[in-house]
Short mmCIF file of C-alpha atoms in Angstrom, two decimals:
data_model
loop_
_atom_site.label_atom_id
_atom_site.label_comp_id
_atom_site.label_asym_id
_atom_site.label_seq_id
_atom_site.Cartn_x
_atom_site.Cartn_y
_atom_site.Cartn_z
CA MET A 121 -38.28 -16.62 47.66
CA ALA A 122 -34.39 -15.69 47.48
CA ASP A 123 -33.15 -17.23 50.33
CA ASN A 124 -34.53 -20.63 49.52
CA LYS A 125 -32.99 -20.35 45.55
CA ASN A 126 -29.58 -19.31 47.37
CA THR A 127 -29.72 -22.45 50.10
CA THR A 128 -30.64 -24.90 47.04
CA ALA A 129 -27.85 -23.58 45.01
CA ASP A 130 -25.36 -23.73 47.95
CA ALA A 131 -26.88 -27.76 48.71
CA VAL A 132 -26.35 -27.89 44.92
CA ASP A 133 -22.52 -26.73 44.92
CA GLU A 134 -21.58 -28.63 48.19
CA GLU A 135 -23.12 -32.00 46.37
CA LEU A 136 -21.07 -31.13 43.13
CA LYS A 137 -17.63 -30.45 45.43
CA SER A 138 -18.93 -34.06 47.11
CA GLU A 139 -18.73 -35.76 43.97
CA GLN A 140 -15.68 -34.30 42.61
CA THR A 141 -13.53 -34.99 45.68
CA GLU A 142 -15.50 -38.39 45.63
CA GLN A 143 -14.00 -39.24 42.28
CA SER A 144 -11.41 -37.30 41.27
CA ASN A 145 -7.64 -38.96 41.70
CA PRO A 146 -5.34 -35.92 42.48
CA ASP A 147 -2.22 -37.91 41.04
CA ILE A 148 -3.76 -38.39 37.55
CA VAL A 149 -4.92 -34.45 37.95
CA LYS A 150 -1.84 -33.36 38.93
CA ALA A 151 0.23 -35.12 36.52
CA VAL A 152 -2.23 -34.14 33.89
CA ALA A 153 -2.43 -30.68 34.13
CA GLU A 154 1.51 -30.44 34.56
CA LYS A 155 1.49 -31.91 30.60
CA LEU A 156 -0.87 -29.83 28.99
CA PRO A 157 0.49 -26.93 27.18
CA ASP A 158 0.72 -23.22 28.05
CA GLU A 159 -2.71 -21.16 27.07
CA GLU A 160 -0.94 -19.17 24.83
CA LEU A 161 0.34 -22.44 22.55
CA LEU A 162 -3.52 -23.72 22.89
CA TYR A 163 -4.58 -20.31 21.73
CA ASP A 164 -2.55 -20.58 18.95
CA VAL A 165 -3.75 -24.14 17.82
CA ALA A 166 -7.27 -22.94 18.31
CA GLU A 167 -6.67 -20.07 15.95
CA LEU A 168 -5.10 -22.37 13.41
CA PHE A 169 -8.05 -24.35 13.27
CA LYS A 170 -10.61 -21.71 13.40
CA VAL A 171 -8.79 -20.98 9.73
CA PHE A 172 -9.44 -24.82 8.72
CA GLY A 173 -13.19 -23.66 9.70
CA ASP A 174 -13.75 -22.50 6.33
CA SER A 175 -14.15 -24.41 3.29
CA THR A 176 -13.29 -22.15 0.43
CA ARG A 177 -9.93 -22.09 2.43
CA VAL A 178 -10.01 -25.68 2.65
CA ARG A 179 -10.61 -25.94 -0.96
CA ILE A 180 -7.53 -23.38 -1.77
CA ILE A 181 -5.39 -25.72 0.18
CA CYS A 182 -6.42 -28.59 -1.66
CA ALA A 183 -6.08 -27.18 -5.09
CA LEU A 184 -2.97 -25.75 -4.02
CA PHE A 185 -1.24 -29.52 -2.65
CA GLU A 186 -1.98 -30.22 -6.56
CA SER A 187 0.22 -27.21 -8.06
CA GLU A 188 1.81 -23.85 -7.20
CA MET A 189 -0.69 -21.20 -8.50
CA CYS A 190 -2.10 -17.41 -9.18
CA VAL A 191 -5.12 -15.98 -8.09
CA CYS A 192 -7.05 -16.39 -11.73
CA ASP A 193 -5.98 -19.58 -12.06
CA ILE A 194 -7.43 -20.63 -8.14
CA ALA A 195 -10.22 -18.45 -8.85
CA GLY A 196 -10.38 -20.82 -12.33
CA VAL A 197 -10.54 -23.79 -9.84
CA LEU A 198 -12.81 -23.27 -7.78
CA ASN A 199 -15.25 -21.15 -9.52
CA MET A 200 -15.03 -17.72 -7.57
CA THR A 201 -14.23 -14.24 -7.91
CA GLN A 202 -10.29 -13.37 -7.80
CA SER A 203 -11.45 -11.05 -5.08
CA ALA A 204 -12.71 -13.53 -2.82
CA ILE A 205 -9.80 -15.65 -3.62
CA SER A 206 -7.62 -12.59 -2.78
CA HIS A 207 -9.41 -12.36 0.52
CA GLN A 208 -9.07 -15.89 1.31
CA LEU A 209 -5.12 -15.95 0.89
CA ARG A 210 -5.16 -13.38 2.85
CA VAL A 211 -5.96 -15.05 6.03
CA LEU A 212 -3.93 -18.04 4.79
CA LYS A 213 -1.26 -16.03 4.39
CA GLN A 214 -1.83 -14.36 8.02
CA ALA A 215 -1.94 -17.97 9.44
CA ARG A 216 1.29 -19.19 7.76
CA LEU A 217 -0.22 -21.72 5.76
CA VAL A 218 0.70 -20.52 2.44
CA LYS A 219 3.70 -18.34 1.10
CA TYR A 220 3.89 -16.77 -2.53
CA ARG A 221 6.91 -15.53 -4.52
CA ARG A 222 6.60 -13.16 -7.38
CA GLU A 223 7.32 -13.44 -10.90
CA GLY A 224 7.06 -10.36 -12.63
CA LYS A 225 3.70 -8.87 -12.27
CA THR A 226 2.21 -12.37 -11.11
CA VAL A 227 1.99 -13.51 -7.79
CA PHE A 228 2.17 -17.24 -7.43
CA TYR A 229 0.79 -19.09 -4.00
CA SER A 230 2.03 -22.11 -3.02
CA LEU A 231 1.84 -24.09 0.50
CA ALA A 232 3.80 -23.09 3.24
CA ASP A 233 5.29 -26.37 4.22
CA LYS A 234 4.80 -30.18 4.26
CA HIS A 235 2.92 -30.01 7.34
CA ILE A 236 0.10 -28.89 5.84
CA GLN A 237 -0.63 -31.82 3.64
CA THR A 238 0.20 -34.23 6.59
CA ILE A 239 -2.38 -31.81 8.29
CA PHE A 240 -4.53 -32.57 5.93
CA ASP A 241 -4.33 -36.55 4.88
CA GLN A 242 -4.67 -37.29 8.74
CA ALA A 243 -7.99 -35.18 8.64
CA PHE A 244 -9.15 -37.10 5.56
CA GLU A 245 -8.02 -40.72 7.45
CA HIS A 246 -10.04 -40.14 9.98
CA ILE A 247 -13.00 -38.87 8.29
CA MET A 248 -13.18 -41.82 5.93
CA GLU A 249 -12.82 -44.41 9.04
#
């Protein structure tokens, strides 16, 4: 019985190879493959999008579009605990999406740069189409 499964699998593999050969355009495959970014860069982009995959972090970013704020103010806006906000801000800082400055004992958070606003503007535009 195992021999029959191997024969079937081999036949399927041959059929797939045949289809790929018939359908592939080597010039396009080569041209596109040469233009793909390095794996490390693609990994970093995927990690960035993972950060955007949490609605609390997205809410924090949206709040910071409006104003620089301390943890207690962000917690008040989002109706969450300061501990929960601090945890998410740590993730956002590690991803270089927010920056902070100290004023006495208070730490104020803001968006790291204009790119974040652009990413979100494009996302909202795409979703609303």
